[in-house]
Coordinates of C-alpha atoms and ligand atoms in Angstrom, one line a residue:
X1 CA -0.1 0.0 0.0
X2 CA 1.4 3.3 -0.9
X3 CA 2.2 5.9 2.0
X4 CA -0.4 8.3 0.8
X5 CA -3.3 5.7 1.0
X6 CA -2.2 5.1 4.5
X7 CA -2.7 9.1 5.3
X8 CA -5.8 10.1 7.2
X9 CA -7.3 13.4 7.7
X10 CA -9.3 13.5 11.0
X11 CA -10.9 16.5 12.8
X12 CA -11.4 16.2 16.6
X13 CA -13.5 19.0 18.2
X14 CA -12.5 19.5 21.7
X15 CA -15.0 22.5 22.5
X16 CA -17.9 24.4 20.8
X17 CA -19.7 21.3 19.2
X18 CA -22.7 20.5 21.3
X19 CA -22.3 23.8 22.9
X20 CA -22.1 27.7 21.9
X21 CA -18.9 28.7 23.2
X22 CA -15.1 27.7 23.9
X23 CA -14.5 26.7 20.3
X24 CA -11.4 24.5 19.8
X25 CA -11.1 22.2 17.2
X26 CA -7.8 20.1 15.9
X27 CA -7.2 18.7 12.6
X28 CA -4.6 16.1 12.2
X29 CA -3.1 14.6 9.1
X30 CA -0.8 11.5 8.4
X31 CA -0.7 7.6 9.2
X32 CA -2.5 7.0 12.5
X33 CA 0.7 6.8 14.7
X34 CA 2.6 9.8 13.2
X35 CA 0.2 12.5 12.6
X36 CA 0.7 16.2 12.5
X37 CA -1.7 18.5 14.1
X38 CA -3.0 22.1 13.7
X39 CA -5.6 23.8 16.2
X40 CA -8.3 26.2 14.9
X41 CA -9.5 28.6 17.7
X42 CA -9.1 28.6 21.5
X43 CA -12.1 30.2 22.9
X44 CA -13.9 30.6 26.3
X45 CA -17.4 30.3 27.7
X46 CA -18.4 32.7 30.4
X47 CA -19.3 31.2 33.6
X48 CA -23.1 31.8 34.8
X49 CA -24.6 31.7 38.3
X50 CA -24.6 28.0 38.6
X51 CA -20.5 28.2 38.8
X52 CA -20.1 30.7 41.7
X53 CA -16.7 32.4 41.2
X54 CA -16.0 30.9 37.9
X55 CA -15.3 33.8 35.1
X56 CA -13.9 31.7 32.3
X57 CA -14.5 28.1 31.1
X58 CA -12.4 26.7 28.4
X59 CA -11.7 23.4 26.6
X60 CA -9.4 21.1 28.3
X61 CA -6.3 20.7 25.7
X62 CA -5.1 17.5 27.5
X63 CA -5.3 15.5 24.1
X64 CA -3.1 18.1 22.4
X65 CA -0.6 18.1 25.5
X66 CA -0.1 14.3 25.1
X67 CA 1.1 14.7 21.4
X68 CA 2.7 18.3 21.8
X69 CA 5.4 17.6 19.7
X70 CA 3.2 17.1 16.7
X71 CA 1.0 20.0 17.5
X72 CA 2.6 22.7 14.9
X73 CA 0.3 25.8 15.2
X74 CA -2.7 27.5 16.4
X75 CA -4.8 29.4 13.8
X76 CA -7.3 32.0 15.0
X77 CA -10.4 32.6 12.7
X78 CA -11.5 35.9 14.6
X79 CA -11.3 37.7 17.8
X80 CA -14.4 36.8 19.6
X81 CA -14.1 35.7 23.0
X82 CA -15.5 32.3 22.1
X83 CA -12.8 31.7 19.4
X84 CA -9.9 33.5 21.0
X85 CA -10.4 34.2 24.6
X86 CA -8.4 31.2 26.0
X87 CA -5.2 31.7 23.8
X88 CA -3.1 33.3 26.6
X89 CA -4.3 30.7 29.1
X90 CA -3.9 27.6 27.1
X91 CA -1.2 28.1 24.2
X92 CA 1.9 29.6 25.7
X93 CA 3.0 26.0 27.0
X94 CA 2.9 24.7 23.5
X95 CA 5.6 27.2 22.3
X96 CA 4.2 26.9 18.7
X97 CA 3.1 30.0 16.6
X98 CA -0.2 31.4 16.3
X99 CA -1.5 32.7 13.0
X100 CA -4.2 35.4 13.1
X101 CA -5.0 38.5 10.9
X102 CA -3.8 41.9 12.0
X103 CA -6.9 43.0 14.0
X104 CA -7.0 39.6 15.8
X105 CA -3.2 40.1 16.6
X106 CA -3.9 43.6 18.1
X107 CA -6.8 42.5 20.0
X108 CA -4.8 39.6 21.6
X109 CA -1.8 42.1 22.5
X110 CA -4.4 44.6 23.8
X111 CA -6.1 42.0 26.0
X112 CA -2.6 41.0 27.2
X113 CA -1.5 44.4 28.3
X114 CA -5.0 45.3 29.8
X115 CA -5.0 42.3 31.9
X116 CA -1.4 42.3 32.9
X117 CA -0.8 38.7 31.6
X118 CA 2.8 37.7 31.7
X119 CA 2.5 34.9 29.2
X120 CA 2.9 35.6 25.5
X121 CA 2.4 33.7 22.3
X122 CA 4.5 34.2 19.1
X123 CA 2.0 35.7 16.6
X124 CA 2.4 35.3 12.7
X125 CA 0.2 37.5 10.7
X126 CA -1.9 35.9 8.1
X127 CA -3.8 37.7 5.1
X128 CA -6.9 36.5 3.5
X129 CA -6.1 35.0 0.1
X130 CA -2.2 34.4 0.9
X131 CA -1.9 30.6 1.8
X132 CA 0.7 29.4 4.0
X133 CA 2.2 26.1 4.8
X134 CA 2.3 24.3 8.1
X135 CA 3.9 20.9 8.2
X136 CA 1.6 18.9 5.8
X137 CA -1.4 21.7 5.7
X138 CA -1.6 24.4 3.3
X139 CA -3.8 27.0 5.0
X140 CA -5.6 29.9 3.4
X141 CA -8.1 32.5 4.9
X142 CA -10.9 33.6 3.4
X143 CA -12.5 36.9 4.1
X144 CA -16.3 36.6 5.7
X145 CA -18.7 39.0 6.9
X146 CA -19.2 38.7 10.7
X147 CA -19.9 40.8 13.7
X148 CA -16.5 41.8 14.1
X149 CA -13.7 42.9 11.9
X150 CA -11.4 40.4 9.9
X151 CA -13.2 37.4 10.5
X152 CA -12.1 34.5 8.3
X153 CA -13.0 31.0 7.1
X154 CA -9.9 28.9 6.7
X155 CA -9.4 26.6 3.8
X156 CA -7.3 23.8 5.0
X157 CA -5.6 21.6 2.2
X158 CA -3.5 18.4 2.6
X159 CA -2.6 16.2 -0.3
X160 CA -5.5 13.8 0.4
X161 CA -8.6 16.1 1.3
X162 CA -9.5 19.7 2.0
X163 CA -11.5 21.2 4.7
X164 CA -13.5 24.4 4.6
X165 CA -13.6 25.6 8.2
X166 CA -16.0 28.4 8.1
X167 CA -15.5 30.1 11.6
X168 CA -18.3 32.3 12.2
X169 CA -19.8 33.9 9.2
X170 CA -23.0 35.2 7.3
X171 CA -23.5 36.3 3.8
X172 CA -24.0 39.9 4.2
X173 CA -23.9 41.5 0.8
X174 CA -23.4 45.1 2.5
X175 CA -21.6 44.9 5.7
X176 CA -20.1 48.2 7.3
X177 CA -16.3 48.7 7.8
X178 CA -15.5 45.3 6.2
X179 CA -15.6 43.8 2.9
X180 CA -18.4 41.1 2.4
X181 CA -18.0 37.6 2.2
X182 CA -15.7 36.4 -0.6
X183 CA -18.1 34.6 -2.7
X184 CA -16.1 34.3 -5.7
X185 CA -13.3 32.4 -3.7
X186 CA -15.9 30.2 -2.2
X187 CA -16.9 29.2 -5.7
X188 CA -13.5 28.5 -6.9
X189 CA -13.1 26.0 -3.9
X190 CA -16.3 24.3 -5.0
X191 CA -15.1 23.9 -8.7
X192 CA -11.8 22.3 -7.7
X193 CA -12.7 18.7 -7.5
X194 CA -9.2 17.4 -7.1
X195 CA -9.8 16.3 -3.6
X196 CA -12.7 15.5 -1.8
X197 CA -13.9 18.8 0.3
X198 CA -15.2 18.7 4.0
X199 CA -17.4 21.9 5.0
X200 CA -17.1 22.4 8.9
X201 CA -19.8 25.0 9.3
X202 CA -21.1 27.5 11.8
X203 CA -24.9 26.1 13.0
X204 CA -25.8 28.8 15.2
X205 CA -28.8 30.0 13.3
X206 CA -29.5 26.7 11.5
X207 CA -32.9 26.8 12.9
X208 CA -33.9 30.3 11.5
X209 CA -35.5 30.4 7.9
X210 CA -34.3 33.1 5.4
X211 CA -31.3 35.1 5.5
X212 CA -29.9 37.5 8.1
X213 CA -30.7 40.8 7.6
X214 CA -27.7 43.0 6.5
X215 CA -25.6 45.2 8.7
X216 CA -26.7 48.1 6.5
X217 CA -30.3 47.6 7.4
X218 CA -29.3 48.1 10.9
X219 CA -27.3 51.1 10.1
X220 CA -30.4 52.7 8.3
X221 CA -32.7 52.0 11.3
X222 CA -30.2 53.4 13.7
X223 CA -29.9 56.5 11.7
X224 CA -33.6 57.1 11.5
X225 CA -33.9 56.5 15.3
X226 CA -31.0 59.0 16.1
X227 CA -32.3 61.7 13.6
X228 CA -35.8 61.9 15.1
X229 CA -34.9 61.8 18.7
X230 CA -36.0 64.9 20.5
X231 CA -33.1 64.8 23.2
X232 CA -30.3 62.6 24.0
X233 CA -29.8 59.1 22.3
X234 CA -27.7 56.4 24.1
X235 CA -26.7 53.2 22.3
X236 CA -25.1 50.3 23.7
X237 CA -23.9 47.5 21.6
X238 CA -21.0 44.9 21.4
X239 CA -17.8 46.7 21.8
X240 CA -16.1 44.5 19.3
X241 CA -18.8 45.4 16.8
X242 CA -16.6 48.2 15.0
X243 CA -19.0 48.0 12.0
X244 CA -21.9 48.8 14.2
X245 CA -19.9 51.6 16.0
X246 CA -19.2 53.1 13.0
X247 CA -22.8 53.1 11.8
X248 CA -23.8 54.8 15.0
X249 CA -20.8 57.4 14.4
X250 CA -21.9 58.2 10.8
X251 CA -25.6 58.3 11.9
X252 CA -24.9 60.9 14.5
X253 CA -22.7 63.0 12.3
X254 CA -25.6 63.1 9.7
X255 CA -28.0 64.3 12.5
X256 CA -25.5 67.0 13.6
X257 CA -24.6 65.1 16.8
X258 CA -21.3 64.6 18.7
X259 CA -20.4 61.2 19.7
X260 CA -19.3 60.4 23.4
X261 CA -17.9 57.0 24.2
X262 CA -18.0 55.3 27.6
X263 CA -16.3 52.2 28.5
X264 CA -12.9 50.7 28.7
X265 CA -13.4 47.8 26.1
X266 CA -15.1 50.3 23.8
X267 CA -11.9 52.7 23.9
X268 CA -9.7 49.6 23.6
X269 CA -11.1 48.3 20.5
X270 CA -11.9 51.6 18.9
X271 CA -8.1 52.4 19.4
X272 CA -7.1 49.3 17.5
X273 CA -9.6 50.0 14.7
X274 CA -8.3 53.7 14.4
X275 CA -4.8 52.2 14.5
X276 CA -5.5 49.9 11.4
X277 CA -7.2 52.7 9.4
X278 CA -10.9 51.5 10.0
X279 CA -12.2 54.8 11.1
X280 CA -11.0 56.8 8.2
X281 CA -13.1 59.9 7.5
X282 CA -15.1 59.7 10.7
X283 CA -15.3 62.6 13.1
X284 CA -13.7 62.3 16.5
X285 CA -15.1 60.1 19.2
X286 CA -14.9 62.1 22.3
X287 CA -14.2 60.9 25.8
X288 CA -16.9 60.9 28.6
X289 CA -15.8 64.1 30.0
X290 CA -17.1 65.9 27.4
X291 CA -20.7 64.5 28.1
X292 CA -21.8 67.3 30.2
X293 CA -20.6 70.1 27.8
X294 CA -22.7 69.0 24.9
X295 CA -26.5 70.0 24.5
X296 CA -29.0 67.4 25.0
X297 CA -30.2 67.4 21.4
X298 CA -26.7 67.3 20.0
X299 CA -25.1 64.2 21.5
X300 CA -24.9 60.5 20.9
X301 CA -23.6 58.6 23.7
X302 CA -22.2 54.8 22.8
X303 CA -21.6 52.8 25.9
X304 CA -20.7 49.5 26.9
X305 CA -22.7 47.0 29.2
X306 CA -25.2 45.7 26.6
X307 CA -25.0 42.2 28.5
X308 CA -26.1 43.6 31.9
X309 CA -22.4 43.7 33.2
X310 CA -22.6 45.1 36.7
X311 CA -19.7 47.4 36.6
X312 CA -20.2 48.6 32.9
X313 CA -21.3 52.0 31.8
X314 CA -25.1 51.3 31.3
X315 CA -25.6 49.7 34.5
X316 CA -24.1 52.5 36.2
X317 CA -26.1 55.0 34.2
X318 CA -29.2 53.0 35.1
X319 CA -28.4 52.9 38.8
X320 CA -27.5 56.6 38.6
X321 CA -24.1 56.1 40.0
X322 CA -22.1 56.9 37.1
X323 CA -19.7 59.7 37.8
X324 CA -20.3 61.8 34.7
X325 CA -23.1 60.3 32.6
X326 CA -26.9 60.6 33.4
X327 CA -29.9 60.1 31.2
X328 CA -33.1 61.7 32.1
X329 CA -37.1 61.3 31.1
X330 CA -37.4 61.8 27.4
X331 CA -34.0 60.6 26.5
X332 CA -33.7 57.5 24.2
X333 CA -31.6 54.5 24.9
X334 CA -31.2 51.9 22.0
X335 CA -30.1 48.2 22.8
X336 CA -28.3 47.4 19.6
X337 CA -27.6 44.1 21.0
X338 CA -29.1 40.9 22.0
X339 CA -28.7 39.1 25.6
X340 CA -26.5 36.2 25.6
X341 CA -28.5 33.4 27.2
X342 CA -27.9 33.6 31.0
X343 CA -27.7 37.6 30.7
X344 CA -31.3 38.1 29.9
X345 CA -32.0 38.8 33.5
X346 CA -29.3 41.6 34.4
X347 CA -30.3 43.2 31.1
X348 CA -34.1 43.4 32.0
X349 CA -33.0 44.8 35.2
X350 CA -31.3 47.8 33.6
X351 CA -34.2 48.3 31.1
X352 CA -36.6 48.7 34.1
X353 CA -34.5 51.2 35.9
X354 CA -34.2 53.2 32.8
X355 CA -38.0 53.1 32.2
X356 CA -38.6 54.2 35.7
X357 CA -36.3 57.1 35.0
X358 CA -38.8 57.9 32.1
X359 CA -35.9 57.0 29.5
X360 CA -37.4 55.6 26.1
X361 CA -36.0 51.9 25.5
X362 CA -35.7 50.7 22.2
X363 CA -34.7 47.0 21.7
X364 CA -34.9 44.5 19.0
X365 CA -38.5 44.0 19.6
X366 CA -39.2 47.8 18.6
X367 CA -37.0 47.6 15.5
X368 CA -34.1 46.3 13.6
X369 CA -31.5 47.6 15.8
X370 CA -29.3 44.5 15.8
X371 CA -28.7 41.5 13.6
X372 CA -26.8 38.3 14.1
X373 CA -23.6 37.6 12.6
X374 CA -24.4 34.0 11.9
X375 CA -26.0 32.5 8.7
X376 CA -29.6 31.3 8.6
X377 CA -30.8 28.5 6.6
X378 CA -31.0 30.0 3.0
X379 CA -27.4 31.5 3.7
X380 CA -26.3 28.0 4.5
X381 CA -27.9 26.5 1.5
X382 CA -26.2 29.0 -0.7
X383 CA -22.7 28.0 0.8
X384 CA -23.6 24.4 0.0
X385 CA -24.1 25.6 -3.5
X386 CA -21.0 27.6 -3.6
X387 CA -18.4 25.0 -2.2
X388 CA -20.2 21.7 -3.2
X389 CA -18.9 19.7 -0.1
X390 CA -18.6 16.0 -0.1
X391 CA -19.1 16.1 3.5
X392 CA -20.7 18.4 6.0
X393 CA -19.6 18.5 9.7
X394 CA -22.0 20.8 11.7
X395 CA -20.3 22.8 14.7
X396 CA -20.7 26.0 16.7
X397 CA -24.1 24.9 18.2
X398 CA -26.1 23.1 20.8
X399 CA -27.6 19.7 20.0
X400 CA -30.8 21.4 18.7
X401 CA -28.7 23.6 16.1
X402 CA -26.5 20.8 15.1
X403 CA -29.4 18.4 14.4
X404 CA -31.2 21.1 12.4
X405 CA -28.1 21.8 10.3
X406 CA -27.4 18.2 9.7
X407 CA -30.9 17.8 8.3
X408 CA -30.7 20.7 6.2
X409 CA -27.3 19.3 4.8
X410 CA -29.0 16.0 4.1
X411 CA -31.9 17.7 2.5
X412 CA -29.7 19.6 0.3
X413 CA -28.1 16.1 -0.9
X414 CA -24.7 16.4 0.7
X415 CA -23.3 12.6 0.5
X416 CA -21.6 12.6 3.9
X417 CA -23.1 14.5 6.9
X418 CA -21.3 13.6 10.1
X419 CA -22.8 14.7 13.4
X420 CA -19.9 14.9 16.0
X421 CA -19.7 16.1 19.5
X422 CA -16.8 17.5 21.7
X423 CA -14.4 14.6 22.1
X424 CA -15.4 12.6 18.9
X425 CA -12.6 11.7 16.4
X426 CA -14.1 12.5 12.9
X427 CA -12.3 10.7 10.1
X428 CA -12.9 13.0 7.0
X429 CA -10.5 10.9 4.5
X430 CA -10.6 8.0 3.6
X431 CA -14.2 6.7 4.5
X432 CA -15.6 9.5 6.4
X433 CA -16.9 8.0 9.8
X434 CA -17.5 9.5 13.4
X435 CA -15.8 7.6 16.2
X436 CA -17.5 8.7 19.3
X437 CA -15.9 9.7 22.4
X438 CA -12.2 8.8 21.2
X439 CA -10.5 11.6 23.1
X440 CA -10.5 12.7 26.4
X441 CA -11.9 16.2 26.5
X442 CA -13.6 18.3 29.1
X443 CA -13.4 21.6 30.6
X444 CA -11.1 23.9 32.5
X445 CA -12.1 26.7 34.8
X446 CA -10.4 29.9 35.3
X447 CA -11.1 30.2 38.9
X448 CA -9.7 33.5 40.1
X449 CA -6.2 33.2 38.8
X450 CA -6.1 29.4 39.1
X451 CA -6.5 27.3 35.9
X452 CA -8.2 23.9 37.0
X453 CA -10.4 21.1 36.2
X454 CA -14.0 21.2 37.4
X455 CA -13.0 18.7 40.4
X456 CA -10.1 20.7 41.2
X457 CA -12.0 24.0 41.4
X458 CA -13.7 25.1 44.7
X459 CA -17.1 25.4 42.9
X460 CA -18.7 22.5 44.6
X461 CA -17.8 23.4 48.1
X462 CA -18.8 27.0 47.1
X463 CA -22.2 25.8 46.1
X464 CA -22.8 23.6 49.2
X465 CA -22.0 26.7 51.4
X466 CA -24.3 29.2 49.5
X467 CA -26.9 26.5 50.2
X468 CA -26.3 25.5 53.7
X469 CA -24.0 28.0 55.4
X470 CA -21.4 27.0 57.6
X471 CA -20.9 26.1 61.4
X472 CA -17.6 26.0 63.0
X473 CA -17.1 24.7 66.7
X474 CA -13.7 24.7 68.5
X475 CA -13.1 23.2 71.9
X476 CA -10.2 21.9 74.2
X477 CA -10.7 19.0 76.5
X478 CA -8.0 17.6 79.0
X479 CA -7.0 14.0 79.8
X480 CA -9.9 13.5 82.0
X481 CA -12.6 14.9 79.6
X482 CA -13.2 18.2 81.2
X483 CA -13.8 21.2 78.8
X484 CA -10.8 23.5 79.5
X485 CA -11.4 26.1 76.6
X486 CA -14.4 26.8 74.5
X487 CA -16.5 25.8 73.0
X488 CA -16.1 28.7 70.5
X489 CA -18.6 29.3 67.8
X490 CA -18.7 30.7 64.4
X491 CA -21.8 30.8 62.1
X492 CA -22.3 32.0 58.7
X493 CA -25.0 32.0 56.1
X494 CA -27.7 30.4 58.5
X495 CA -31.1 32.4 59.2
X496 CA -31.2 34.6 62.3
X497 CA -34.8 35.4 63.4
X498 CA -35.9 37.2 66.3
X499 CA -37.6 34.5 68.3
X500 CA -34.9 32.0 68.4
X501 CA -31.2 32.5 67.4
X502 CA -29.7 29.4 65.7
X503 CA -26.5 30.4 67.6
X504 CA -28.4 29.5 70.9
X505 CA -29.7 26.3 69.4
X506 CA -26.2 25.2 68.4
X507 CA -24.9 26.1 72.0
X508 CA -27.8 24.3 73.7
X509 CA -26.9 21.3 71.4
X510 CA -23.5 21.3 72.3
X511 CA -23.9 21.5 76.0
X512 CA -26.2 18.6 75.7
X513 CA -23.8 16.3 74.0
X514 CA -21.0 17.2 76.5
X515 CA -23.5 16.3 79.3
X516 CA -24.7 13.1 77.9
X517 CA -21.2 11.8 77.7
X518 CA -19.3 10.4 80.3
X519 CA -15.9 12.3 81.0
X520 CA -13.8 9.1 80.0
X521 CA -15.5 9.1 76.7
X522 CA -15.3 12.8 76.2
X523 CA -11.6 12.5 76.4
X524 CA -11.6 10.5 73.2
X525 CA -11.4 13.6 70.8
X526 CA -12.7 11.7 67.9
X527 CA -15.8 10.5 69.6
X528 CA -16.6 13.7 70.9
X529 CA -16.0 15.2 67.6
X530 CA -18.3 12.9 65.7
X531 CA -21.0 13.2 68.4
X532 CA -21.0 16.9 68.2
X533 CA -21.1 17.0 64.4
X534 CA -23.9 14.5 64.1
X535 CA -26.0 16.3 66.9
X536 CA -25.4 19.8 65.3
X537 CA -26.6 18.8 62.0
X538 CA -29.4 17.1 63.0
X539 CA -30.6 19.8 65.7
X540 CA -30.4 22.7 63.0
X541 CA -32.1 20.5 60.4
X542 CA -35.0 19.8 62.6
X543 CA -35.3 23.4 63.3
X544 CA -34.3 25.2 59.8
X545 CA -35.1 22.2 57.5
X546 CA -31.7 22.2 56.1
X547 CA -28.2 20.5 57.3
X548 CA -25.6 23.1 57.3
X549 CA -22.1 22.3 56.6
X550 CA -20.4 21.7 60.0
X551 CA -16.8 21.7 61.1
X552 CA -15.9 20.5 64.8
X553 CA -12.3 21.1 66.0
X554 CA -11.7 19.3 69.4
X555 CA -8.2 19.5 70.9
X556 CA -6.6 17.6 73.4
X557 CA -4.5 19.5 76.1
Ligands
ZN601 ZN1 -18.4 32.2 17.8
ZN602 ZN1 -18.0 35.2 16.2

């Protein structure tokens, strides 16, 4: 058998397939025992209220660490957190290059500087249309429209087969501040029948019919809303959506209004956009200090906090504790965004506060003030038509999105639709097949400054504490079982009512246990310890209806 015939091309999703977030996938090429690997994206998911204290979650890269010598490079499709947020946490240890476009590279550098991160990675700038080689792979970035500048699909070619890894994309014919998806190049890829082509594709909006509206439509809506507003207009959006910010600035200029910007991430990202020449011809963006000096009907405020973040500008304005900015009755506040699942409540809270101030709220429900950066069903169909894939592997979605996307692909007549999940090994060539759960994968938590597995993290104990509080008892007994010091008591997180204190209850329980035990037995610290533990848990449970966490320290002196 010729060597070429033994070569396999495989895809291993480590994160982002079966969930929306923490995207990370590996492509391996070569005979099974000597494959070379490249990694595409290295993102995070944000921890929710079910994970107290955990800010970020990322894919466990154990599989890659086990073959680190054969892992050649990381390629970033774009600089959304779910695609590049874990680079500085996970990648430095590999000591291999990262390929990214200029904007993504600048975003990474700014993140590193802003968060004071010591670790660094070696970045090589890639440009759409300029293919480069990494081991047996040839990689070409292809410009796609999305909700951030410089988003790319990747054409990954090997001698045996090719992959079009779409990243996040849409077919927006009129994006703002970024060229449209390079359809001509996609059609060329489809026309090349030299080797089989796998399409690894965004499933986020695979349940939505039609096509995503264009960024230009949003721009027109925002322009009208700004032009006709009687007083102040404030807009909150994703800071990374440079095109959206540009639309707002253009609309403000047309309406004869000045733009004030508030929020660290907005300043950071617009600084990068300016440096890269993306803001050419736009009027200056003023700092929040200018806010008070501009007439009410001559201002547009752009601010951060569209996800309800408590410390961001819009939350502070809504609470009335922003140092410089306030909104009053008759002002207009536009949410040019959507709430990522888990953030809805916090966003609604802010909107309610603003409504109570008499501020007019405009969201997606009132008009086309936001669009998704992901393809709907008709756009997916068009992409199949452009690239004519032999295989489809839906990614970037929860199970329901992946399933809908797979069905769409089958209905469109794609020969092989492979439904995979994180940890599967997907053979793309030869004989496409999914080998379920072949690969160890999982999550890592960033717990404060500590990167750890869910088991290693303190989350389980933290959750238990949040539910049951904590009772701590400490006392000293001597050799004949007499209490010579204590008991000292510390209680936290248990209810305190006026008629009976749980502190008193615990104290009574302790003295009851001490009285019930003969002195000889009390000198056995282990026996005393366990008797106190059980009695306190049972008594508190009988009163409160919940078992607290109990720590007893009995010392022998
Ligand atoms: Zn994404
Ligand atoms: Zn994205």
